[in-house]
């Protein structure tokens, strides 16, 4: 079974189109699926394709430490939680310290600790040992962002790990196979999720053959490159 998780990136209360990790260039979503970049409208359009069980949310205001990080996207995420109480929300909101989690506790979200937010292992370990979480190993065009030790100390990884290849996000060029092979083949027993570059059903089948547990998708869904029928077959 392949677990497929749709993604929305939120900036100033709107869904934006993520491309190659160049966050300063992200623009409001213009999707064939829906006429609006309103978060609730976009989520409804994604769930009309397939009854997804999870939704990945990136709060770009919080991740980028923008001045209005505490206001604009919390309300949108709270609306999604209210509208879809059974939907499991995976949230990356730039978490680095315990106090960063406080405002989200009422929303019952799954916390993602993204490696890019940590400069050293001590900060990561301090937070990871206090809370249940999903780890995101973040790769940019200049390589891995995060404590170098984190790539090698698999004993400090949780059961679920996202391999985030930001240069491949929105590129429609396929996923980074060599990176996935390198990380997944030596770490059996962990559920890995590929993020970035997944284009179509064949890519999902290729990921499954590699032993990857799931994939995070946005562009392929909005561009109708993966159908609801294909998703139903893959996620059975």
mmCIF file of N, CA and C in Angstrom, residues 56-179:
data_model
loop_
_atom_site.group_PDB
_atom_site.id
_atom_site.type_symbol
_atom_site.label_atom_id
_atom_site.label_comp_id
_atom_site.label_asym_id
_atom_site.label_seq_id
_atom_site.Cartn_x
_atom_site.Cartn_y
_atom_site.Cartn_z
ATOM 1 N N UNK A 56 -0.759 17.426 4.540
ATOM 2 C CA UNK A 56 0.474 18.077 4.980
ATOM 3 C C UNK A 56 0.321 19.588 4.777
ATOM 4 N N UNK A 57 0.612 20.352 5.813
ATOM 5 C CA UNK A 57 0.511 21.812 5.749
ATOM 6 C C UNK A 57 1.858 22.427 6.112
ATOM 7 N N UNK A 58 2.355 23.292 5.247
ATOM 8 C CA UNK A 58 3.552 24.077 5.551
ATOM 9 C C UNK A 58 3.124 25.517 5.815
ATOM 10 N N UNK A 59 3.363 25.985 7.018
ATOM 11 C CA UNK A 59 3.075 27.366 7.390
ATOM 12 C C UNK A 59 4.314 28.194 7.061
ATOM 13 N N UNK A 60 4.303 28.805 5.888
ATOM 14 C CA UNK A 60 5.499 29.497 5.401
ATOM 15 C C UNK A 60 5.805 30.774 6.173
ATOM 16 N N UNK A 61 4.795 31.388 6.754
ATOM 17 C CA UNK A 61 5.061 32.548 7.602
ATOM 18 C C UNK A 61 5.897 32.139 8.814
ATOM 19 N N UNK A 62 5.505 31.035 9.437
ATOM 20 C CA UNK A 62 6.231 30.557 10.614
ATOM 21 C C UNK A 62 7.602 30.014 10.239
ATOM 22 N N UNK A 63 7.679 29.257 9.139
ATOM 23 C CA UNK A 63 8.952 28.669 8.714
ATOM 24 C C UNK A 63 9.975 29.757 8.402
ATOM 25 N N UNK A 64 9.507 30.829 7.752
ATOM 26 C CA UNK A 64 10.415 31.906 7.368
ATOM 27 C C UNK A 64 10.582 32.966 8.444
ATOM 28 N N UNK A 65 9.902 32.757 9.577
ATOM 29 C CA UNK A 65 9.971 33.697 10.703
ATOM 30 C C UNK A 65 9.554 35.105 10.271
ATOM 31 N N UNK A 66 8.489 35.171 9.497
ATOM 32 C CA UNK A 66 7.963 36.460 9.069
ATOM 33 C C UNK A 66 7.233 37.134 10.230
ATOM 34 N N UNK A 67 7.125 38.461 10.222
ATOM 35 C CA UNK A 67 6.563 39.191 11.369
ATOM 36 C C UNK A 67 5.153 38.763 11.745
ATOM 37 N N UNK A 68 4.327 38.392 10.762
ATOM 38 C CA UNK A 68 2.936 38.052 11.065
ATOM 39 C C UNK A 68 2.737 36.554 11.179
ATOM 40 N N UNK A 69 3.781 35.844 11.597
ATOM 41 C CA UNK A 69 3.738 34.389 11.596
ATOM 42 C C UNK A 69 2.693 33.806 12.542
ATOM 43 N N UNK A 70 2.301 34.541 13.566
ATOM 44 C CA UNK A 70 1.394 33.961 14.554
ATOM 45 C C UNK A 70 -0.074 34.180 14.236
ATOM 46 N N UNK A 71 -0.379 34.942 13.188
ATOM 47 C CA UNK A 71 -1.783 35.296 12.984
ATOM 48 C C UNK A 71 -2.411 34.707 11.726
ATOM 49 N N UNK A 72 -1.796 34.894 10.578
ATOM 50 C CA UNK A 72 -2.508 34.678 9.318
ATOM 51 C C UNK A 72 -2.862 33.232 9.040
ATOM 52 N N UNK A 73 -1.990 32.297 9.345
ATOM 53 C CA UNK A 73 -2.248 30.918 8.948
ATOM 54 C C UNK A 73 -2.908 30.077 10.028
ATOM 55 N N UNK A 74 -2.778 30.482 11.288
ATOM 56 C CA UNK A 74 -3.431 29.725 12.355
ATOM 57 C C UNK A 74 -4.935 29.669 12.116
ATOM 58 N N UNK A 75 -5.535 30.792 11.751
ATOM 59 C CA UNK A 75 -6.985 30.835 11.527
ATOM 60 C C UNK A 75 -7.384 29.911 10.379
ATOM 61 N N UNK A 76 -6.581 29.890 9.321
ATOM 62 C CA UNK A 76 -6.882 29.023 8.187
ATOM 63 C C UNK A 76 -6.799 27.553 8.573
ATOM 64 N N UNK A 77 -5.778 27.202 9.337
ATOM 65 C CA UNK A 77 -5.612 25.809 9.745
ATOM 66 C C UNK A 77 -6.709 25.404 10.726
ATOM 67 N N UNK A 78 -7.101 26.322 11.588
ATOM 68 C CA UNK A 78 -8.213 26.049 12.509
ATOM 69 C C UNK A 78 -9.506 25.804 11.742
ATOM 70 N N UNK A 79 -9.722 26.535 10.655
ATOM 71 C CA UNK A 79 -10.908 26.318 9.823
ATOM 72 C C UNK A 79 -10.885 24.940 9.163
ATOM 73 N N UNK A 80 -9.715 24.537 8.706
ATOM 74 C CA UNK A 80 -9.590 23.207 8.103
ATOM 75 C C UNK A 80 -9.883 22.132 9.138
ATOM 76 N N UNK A 81 -9.330 22.297 10.336
ATOM 77 C CA UNK A 81 -9.577 21.335 11.410
ATOM 78 C C UNK A 81 -11.069 21.242 11.720
ATOM 79 N N UNK A 82 -11.749 22.381 11.773
ATOM 80 C CA UNK A 82 -13.178 22.401 12.079
ATOM 81 C C UNK A 82 -13.997 21.745 10.973
ATOM 82 N N UNK A 83 -13.626 22.024 9.726
ATOM 83 C CA UNK A 83 -14.384 21.495 8.582
ATOM 84 C C UNK A 83 -14.145 20.002 8.371
ATOM 85 N N UNK A 84 -12.954 19.536 8.726
ATOM 86 C CA UNK A 84 -12.587 18.136 8.484
ATOM 87 C C UNK A 84 -11.981 17.526 9.748
ATOM 88 N N UNK A 85 -12.815 17.266 10.743
ATOM 89 C CA UNK A 85 -12.292 16.791 12.033
ATOM 90 C C UNK A 85 -11.601 15.432 11.953
ATOM 91 N N UNK A 86 -11.928 14.630 10.938
ATOM 92 C CA UNK A 86 -11.321 13.317 10.812
ATOM 93 C C UNK A 86 -10.035 13.301 10.013
ATOM 94 N N UNK A 87 -9.647 14.442 9.461
ATOM 95 C CA UNK A 87 -8.451 14.539 8.633
ATOM 96 C C UNK A 87 -7.226 14.749 9.517
ATOM 97 N N UNK A 88 -6.228 13.899 9.362
ATOM 98 C CA UNK A 88 -4.996 14.034 10.142
ATOM 99 C C UNK A 88 -4.118 15.114 9.511
ATOM 100 N N UNK A 89 -3.816 16.146 10.275
ATOM 101 C CA UNK A 89 -3.041 17.271 9.761
ATOM 102 C C UNK A 89 -1.582 17.129 10.173
ATOM 103 N N UNK A 90 -0.693 17.083 9.185
ATOM 104 C CA UNK A 90 0.745 17.078 9.427
ATOM 105 C C UNK A 90 1.220 18.504 9.249
ATOM 106 N N UNK A 91 1.784 19.088 10.283
ATOM 107 C CA UNK A 91 2.102 20.519 10.260
ATOM 108 C C UNK A 91 3.582 20.797 10.446
ATOM 109 N N UNK A 92 4.146 21.521 9.475
ATOM 110 C CA UNK A 92 5.476 22.112 9.617
ATOM 111 C C UNK A 92 5.284 23.610 9.799
ATOM 112 N N UNK A 93 5.550 24.073 11.001
ATOM 113 C CA UNK A 93 5.427 25.505 11.297
ATOM 114 C C UNK A 93 6.727 26.029 11.897
ATOM 115 N N UNK A 94 7.838 25.541 11.382
ATOM 116 C CA UNK A 94 9.139 26.044 11.821
ATOM 117 C C UNK A 94 9.465 25.741 13.263
ATOM 118 N N UNK A 95 8.984 24.625 13.785
ATOM 119 C CA UNK A 95 9.168 24.310 15.199
ATOM 120 C C UNK A 95 10.641 24.121 15.547
ATOM 121 N N UNK A 96 11.066 24.810 16.585
ATOM 122 C CA UNK A 96 12.443 24.691 17.065
ATOM 123 C C UNK A 96 12.508 24.542 18.577
ATOM 124 N N UNK A 97 11.573 25.185 19.286
ATOM 125 C CA UNK A 97 11.546 25.130 20.744
ATOM 126 C C UNK A 97 10.146 24.727 21.202
ATOM 127 N N UNK A 98 10.048 24.256 22.433
ATOM 128 C CA UNK A 98 8.756 23.800 22.962
ATOM 129 C C UNK A 98 7.693 24.884 22.920
ATOM 130 N N UNK A 99 8.111 26.119 23.162
ATOM 131 C CA UNK A 99 7.115 27.203 23.163
ATOM 132 C C UNK A 99 6.499 27.423 21.782
ATOM 133 N N UNK A 100 7.190 26.981 20.737
ATOM 134 C CA UNK A 100 6.636 27.107 19.388
ATOM 135 C C UNK A 100 5.395 26.234 19.195
ATOM 136 N N UNK A 101 5.256 25.227 20.041
ATOM 137 C CA UNK A 101 4.152 24.269 19.896
ATOM 138 C C UNK A 101 2.884 24.710 20.618
ATOM 139 N N UNK A 102 3.005 25.659 21.533
ATOM 140 C CA UNK A 102 1.903 25.952 22.448
ATOM 141 C C UNK A 102 0.614 26.328 21.741
ATOM 142 N N UNK A 103 0.687 27.228 20.772
ATOM 143 C CA UNK A 103 -0.549 27.707 20.142
ATOM 144 C C UNK A 103 -1.249 26.641 19.306
ATOM 145 N N UNK A 104 -0.527 25.564 18.951
ATOM 146 C CA UNK A 104 -1.093 24.531 18.078
ATOM 147 C C UNK A 104 -1.723 23.385 18.843
ATOM 148 N N UNK A 105 -1.539 23.337 20.139
ATOM 149 C CA UNK A 105 -1.997 22.177 20.906
ATOM 150 C C UNK A 105 -3.506 21.972 20.835
ATOM 151 N N UNK A 106 -4.247 23.044 20.704
ATOM 152 C CA UNK A 106 -5.707 22.925 20.665
ATOM 153 C C UNK A 106 -6.205 22.347 19.347
ATOM 154 N N UNK A 107 -5.355 22.331 18.314
ATOM 155 C CA UNK A 107 -5.797 21.894 16.990
ATOM 156 C C UNK A 107 -5.535 20.418 16.712
ATOM 157 N N UNK A 108 -4.867 19.721 17.626
ATOM 158 C CA UNK A 108 -4.629 18.292 17.456
ATOM 159 C C UNK A 108 -3.961 17.986 16.120
ATOM 160 N N UNK A 109 -2.774 18.549 15.910
ATOM 161 C CA UNK A 109 -2.026 18.320 14.672
ATOM 162 C C UNK A 109 -0.839 17.396 14.943
ATOM 163 N N UNK A 110 -0.363 16.725 13.904
ATOM 164 C CA UNK A 110 0.878 15.956 13.977
ATOM 165 C C UNK A 110 2.034 16.916 13.724
ATOM 166 N N UNK A 111 2.970 16.948 14.632
ATOM 167 C CA UNK A 111 4.084 17.882 14.570
ATOM 168 C C UNK A 111 5.180 17.353 13.646
ATOM 169 N N UNK A 112 5.632 18.191 12.737
ATOM 170 C CA UNK A 112 6.786 17.861 11.900
ATOM 171 C C UNK A 112 7.980 18.690 12.375
ATOM 172 N N UNK A 113 9.044 18.008 12.722
ATOM 173 C CA UNK A 113 10.299 18.686 13.034
ATOM 174 C C UNK A 113 11.150 18.661 11.774
ATOM 175 N N UNK A 114 11.379 19.829 11.189
ATOM 176 C CA UNK A 114 12.122 19.946 9.943
ATOM 177 C C UNK A 114 13.587 20.243 10.256
ATOM 178 N N UNK A 115 14.482 19.484 9.643
ATOM 179 C CA UNK A 115 15.903 19.611 9.960
ATOM 180 C C UNK A 115 16.428 21.020 9.706
ATOM 181 N N UNK A 116 15.845 21.732 8.746
ATOM 182 C CA UNK A 116 16.345 23.071 8.405
ATOM 183 C C UNK A 116 16.240 24.052 9.570
ATOM 184 N N UNK A 117 15.382 23.744 10.551
ATOM 185 C CA UNK A 117 15.178 24.655 11.668
ATOM 186 C C UNK A 117 16.194 24.484 12.793
ATOM 187 N N UNK A 118 17.064 23.472 12.692
ATOM 188 C CA UNK A 118 17.973 23.173 13.792
ATOM 189 C C UNK A 118 19.423 23.388 13.359
ATOM 190 N N UNK A 119 20.160 24.136 14.185
ATOM 191 C CA UNK A 119 21.572 24.379 13.909
ATOM 192 C C UNK A 119 22.471 23.336 14.562
ATOM 193 N N UNK A 120 21.985 22.718 15.634
ATOM 194 C CA UNK A 120 22.800 21.693 16.279
ATOM 195 C C UNK A 120 21.899 20.598 16.833
ATOM 196 N N UNK A 121 22.497 19.472 17.135
ATOM 197 C CA UNK A 121 21.738 18.308 17.596
ATOM 198 C C UNK A 121 21.090 18.540 18.953
ATOM 199 N N UNK A 122 21.679 19.375 19.788
ATOM 200 C CA UNK A 122 21.123 19.564 21.124
ATOM 201 C C UNK A 122 19.719 20.160 21.067
ATOM 202 N N UNK A 123 19.524 21.153 20.199
ATOM 203 C CA UNK A 123 18.186 21.739 20.057
ATOM 204 C C UNK A 123 17.196 20.701 19.541
ATOM 205 N N UNK A 124 17.637 19.923 18.551
ATOM 206 C CA UNK A 124 16.769 18.877 17.996
ATOM 207 C C UNK A 124 16.406 17.846 19.059
ATOM 208 N N UNK A 125 17.412 17.361 19.778
ATOM 209 C CA UNK A 125 17.169 16.328 20.780
ATOM 210 C C UNK A 125 16.286 16.838 21.916
ATOM 211 N N UNK A 126 16.487 18.088 22.291
ATOM 212 C CA UNK A 126 15.692 18.659 23.381
ATOM 213 C C UNK A 126 14.214 18.650 23.046
ATOM 214 N N UNK A 127 13.889 18.960 21.793
ATOM 215 C CA UNK A 127 12.486 18.999 21.383
ATOM 216 C C UNK A 127 11.961 17.602 21.045
ATOM 217 N N UNK A 128 12.782 16.805 20.381
ATOM 218 C CA UNK A 128 12.316 15.485 19.933
ATOM 219 C C UNK A 128 12.049 14.542 21.092
ATOM 220 N N UNK A 129 12.740 14.727 22.198
ATOM 221 C CA UNK A 129 12.547 13.837 23.336
ATOM 222 C C UNK A 129 11.329 14.210 24.181
ATOM 223 N N UNK A 130 10.736 15.358 23.886
ATOM 224 C CA UNK A 130 9.563 15.803 24.645
ATOM 225 C C UNK A 130 8.245 15.534 23.937
ATOM 226 N N UNK A 131 8.279 15.360 22.618
ATOM 227 C CA UNK A 131 7.036 15.297 21.848
ATOM 228 C C UNK A 131 7.099 14.202 20.787
ATOM 229 N N UNK A 132 5.956 13.609 20.515
ATOM 230 C CA UNK A 132 5.844 12.700 19.374
ATOM 231 C C UNK A 132 5.886 13.546 18.096
ATOM 232 N N UNK A 133 6.599 13.080 17.080
ATOM 233 C CA UNK A 133 6.769 13.926 15.907
ATOM 234 C C UNK A 133 7.105 13.101 14.671
ATOM 235 N N UNK A 134 7.054 13.766 13.519
ATOM 236 C CA UNK A 134 7.523 13.245 12.243
ATOM 237 C C UNK A 134 8.756 14.067 11.885
ATOM 238 N N UNK A 135 9.799 13.414 11.403
ATOM 239 C CA UNK A 135 11.025 14.119 11.031
ATOM 240 C C UNK A 135 11.031 14.412 9.537
ATOM 241 N N UNK A 136 11.437 15.620 9.174
ATOM 242 C CA UNK A 136 11.662 15.975 7.773
ATOM 243 C C UNK A 136 13.139 16.266 7.573
ATOM 244 N N UNK A 137 13.785 15.459 6.723
ATOM 245 C CA UNK A 137 15.178 15.695 6.349
ATOM 246 C C UNK A 137 15.160 16.589 5.120
ATOM 247 N N UNK A 138 15.640 17.809 5.252
ATOM 248 C CA UNK A 138 15.445 18.848 4.246
ATOM 249 C C UNK A 138 16.686 19.063 3.392
ATOM 250 N N UNK A 139 16.526 18.869 2.094
ATOM 251 C CA UNK A 139 17.611 19.065 1.137
ATOM 252 C C UNK A 139 17.278 20.233 0.216
ATOM 253 N N UNK A 140 18.198 21.194 0.122
ATOM 254 C CA UNK A 140 18.065 22.339 -0.764
ATOM 255 C C UNK A 140 19.058 22.173 -1.919
ATOM 256 N N UNK A 141 19.138 23.176 -2.785
ATOM 257 C CA UNK A 141 20.047 23.089 -3.930
ATOM 258 C C UNK A 141 21.507 22.988 -3.501
ATOM 259 N N UNK A 142 21.824 23.493 -2.306
ATOM 260 C CA UNK A 142 23.202 23.419 -1.808
ATOM 261 C C UNK A 142 23.403 22.266 -0.820
ATOM 262 N N UNK A 143 22.461 21.343 -0.802
ATOM 263 C CA UNK A 143 22.618 20.158 0.028
ATOM 264 C C UNK A 143 21.718 20.133 1.253
ATOM 265 N N UNK A 144 22.090 19.306 2.203
ATOM 266 C CA UNK A 144 21.292 19.096 3.412
ATOM 267 C C UNK A 144 21.352 20.310 4.323
ATOM 268 N N UNK A 145 20.176 20.716 4.834
ATOM 269 C CA UNK A 145 20.103 21.795 5.819
ATOM 270 C C UNK A 145 19.706 21.205 7.164
ATOM 271 N N UNK A 146 20.608 21.324 8.119
ATOM 272 C CA UNK A 146 20.365 20.793 9.447
ATOM 273 C C UNK A 146 21.654 20.261 10.029
ATOM 274 N N UNK A 147 21.601 19.782 11.266
ATOM 275 C CA UNK A 147 22.809 19.218 11.882
ATOM 276 C C UNK A 147 23.302 18.016 11.074
ATOM 277 N N UNK A 148 24.554 18.026 10.691
ATOM 278 C CA UNK A 148 25.091 16.926 9.880
ATOM 279 C C UNK A 148 24.949 15.592 10.603
ATOM 280 N N UNK A 149 25.078 15.617 11.921
ATOM 281 C CA UNK A 149 24.971 14.379 12.687
ATOM 282 C C UNK A 149 23.598 13.734 12.542
ATOM 283 N N UNK A 150 22.594 14.535 12.262
ATOM 284 C CA UNK A 150 21.236 14.007 12.172
ATOM 285 C C UNK A 150 21.087 13.002 11.027
ATOM 286 N N UNK A 151 21.864 13.183 9.964
ATOM 287 C CA UNK A 151 21.797 12.249 8.841
ATOM 288 C C UNK A 151 22.377 10.891 9.202
ATOM 289 N N UNK A 152 23.262 10.850 10.162
ATOM 290 C CA UNK A 152 23.971 9.612 10.485
ATOM 291 C C UNK A 152 23.465 8.924 11.745
ATOM 292 N N UNK A 153 22.790 9.662 12.603
ATOM 293 C CA UNK A 153 22.353 9.098 13.881
ATOM 294 C C UNK A 153 20.895 8.651 13.784
ATOM 295 N N UNK A 154 20.712 7.541 13.066
ATOM 296 C CA UNK A 154 19.352 7.048 12.807
ATOM 297 C C UNK A 154 18.611 6.661 14.081
ATOM 298 N N UNK A 155 19.360 6.403 15.154
ATOM 299 C CA UNK A 155 18.704 6.054 16.413
ATOM 300 C C UNK A 155 17.888 7.221 16.960
ATOM 301 N N UNK A 156 18.144 8.415 16.452
ATOM 302 C CA UNK A 156 17.391 9.587 16.891
ATOM 303 C C UNK A 156 16.278 9.971 15.919
ATOM 304 N N UNK A 157 15.990 9.084 14.962
ATOM 305 C CA UNK A 157 14.878 9.305 14.045
ATOM 306 C C UNK A 157 13.614 8.662 14.593
ATOM 307 N N UNK A 158 12.462 9.230 14.306
ATOM 308 C CA UNK A 158 11.201 8.587 14.684
ATOM 309 C C UNK A 158 10.826 7.513 13.659
ATOM 310 N N UNK A 159 9.649 6.951 13.814
ATOM 311 C CA UNK A 159 9.186 5.894 12.910
ATOM 312 C C UNK A 159 8.875 6.442 11.515
ATOM 313 N N UNK A 160 8.489 7.705 11.427
ATOM 314 C CA UNK A 160 8.102 8.311 10.151
ATOM 315 C C UNK A 160 9.083 9.424 9.792
ATOM 316 N N UNK A 161 9.655 9.333 8.584
ATOM 317 C CA UNK A 161 10.658 10.292 8.134
ATOM 318 C C UNK A 161 10.352 10.735 6.709
ATOM 319 N N UNK A 162 10.259 12.051 6.520
ATOM 320 C CA UNK A 162 10.068 12.637 5.189
ATOM 321 C C UNK A 162 11.434 12.982 4.606
ATOM 322 N N UNK A 163 11.659 12.604 3.366
ATOM 323 C CA UNK A 163 12.870 13.023 2.653
ATOM 324 C C UNK A 163 12.436 14.135 1.702
ATOM 325 N N UNK A 164 12.723 15.370 2.111
ATOM 326 C CA UNK A 164 12.221 16.566 1.435
ATOM 327 C C UNK A 164 13.288 17.109 0.477
ATOM 328 N N UNK A 165 13.044 16.952 -0.818
ATOM 329 C CA UNK A 165 13.964 17.464 -1.839
ATOM 330 C C UNK A 165 13.371 18.732 -2.433
ATOM 331 N N UNK A 166 13.666 19.855 -1.807
ATOM 332 C CA UNK A 166 13.031 21.114 -2.189
ATOM 333 C C UNK A 166 13.335 21.558 -3.619
ATOM 334 N N UNK A 167 14.521 21.332 -4.182
ATOM 335 C CA UNK A 167 14.747 21.743 -5.569
ATOM 336 C C UNK A 167 13.857 21.004 -6.574
ATOM 337 N N UNK A 168 13.316 19.842 -6.159
ATOM 338 C CA UNK A 168 12.460 19.058 -7.046
ATOM 339 C C UNK A 168 10.985 19.408 -6.907
ATOM 340 N N UNK A 169 10.634 20.159 -5.866
ATOM 341 C CA UNK A 169 9.227 20.506 -5.624
ATOM 342 C C UNK A 169 8.694 21.367 -6.770
ATOM 343 N N UNK A 170 7.572 20.957 -7.333
ATOM 344 C CA UNK A 170 6.950 21.729 -8.404
ATOM 345 C C UNK A 170 7.698 21.719 -9.716
ATOM 346 N N UNK A 171 8.740 20.882 -9.829
ATOM 347 C CA UNK A 171 9.572 20.894 -11.041
ATOM 348 C C UNK A 171 9.008 20.031 -12.157
ATOM 349 N N UNK A 172 8.195 19.043 -11.792
ATOM 350 C CA UNK A 172 7.652 18.077 -12.756
ATOM 351 C C UNK A 172 8.763 17.316 -13.476
ATOM 352 N N UNK A 173 9.882 17.105 -12.778
ATOM 353 C CA UNK A 173 11.039 16.440 -13.392
ATOM 354 C C UNK A 173 11.345 15.088 -12.762
ATOM 355 N N UNK A 174 10.502 14.647 -11.853
ATOM 356 C CA UNK A 174 10.746 13.377 -11.198
ATOM 357 C C UNK A 174 11.457 13.530 -9.866
ATOM 358 N N UNK A 175 11.427 12.453 -9.082
ATOM 359 C CA UNK A 175 12.015 12.496 -7.743
ATOM 360 C C UNK A 175 13.495 12.132 -7.803
ATOM 361 N N UNK A 176 14.184 12.439 -6.707
ATOM 362 C CA UNK A 176 15.621 12.191 -6.608
ATOM 363 C C UNK A 176 15.834 10.739 -6.163
ATOM 364 N N UNK A 177 15.965 9.860 -7.136
ATOM 365 C CA UNK A 177 16.046 8.428 -6.848
ATOM 366 C C UNK A 177 17.297 8.073 -6.061
ATOM 367 N N UNK A 178 18.438 8.623 -6.445
ATOM 368 C CA UNK A 178 19.692 8.261 -5.778
ATOM 369 C C UNK A 178 19.666 8.650 -4.310
ATOM 370 N N UNK A 179 19.104 9.814 -4.003
ATOM 371 C CA UNK A 179 19.029 10.244 -2.605
ATOM 372 C C UNK A 179 18.133 9.307 -1.804
#
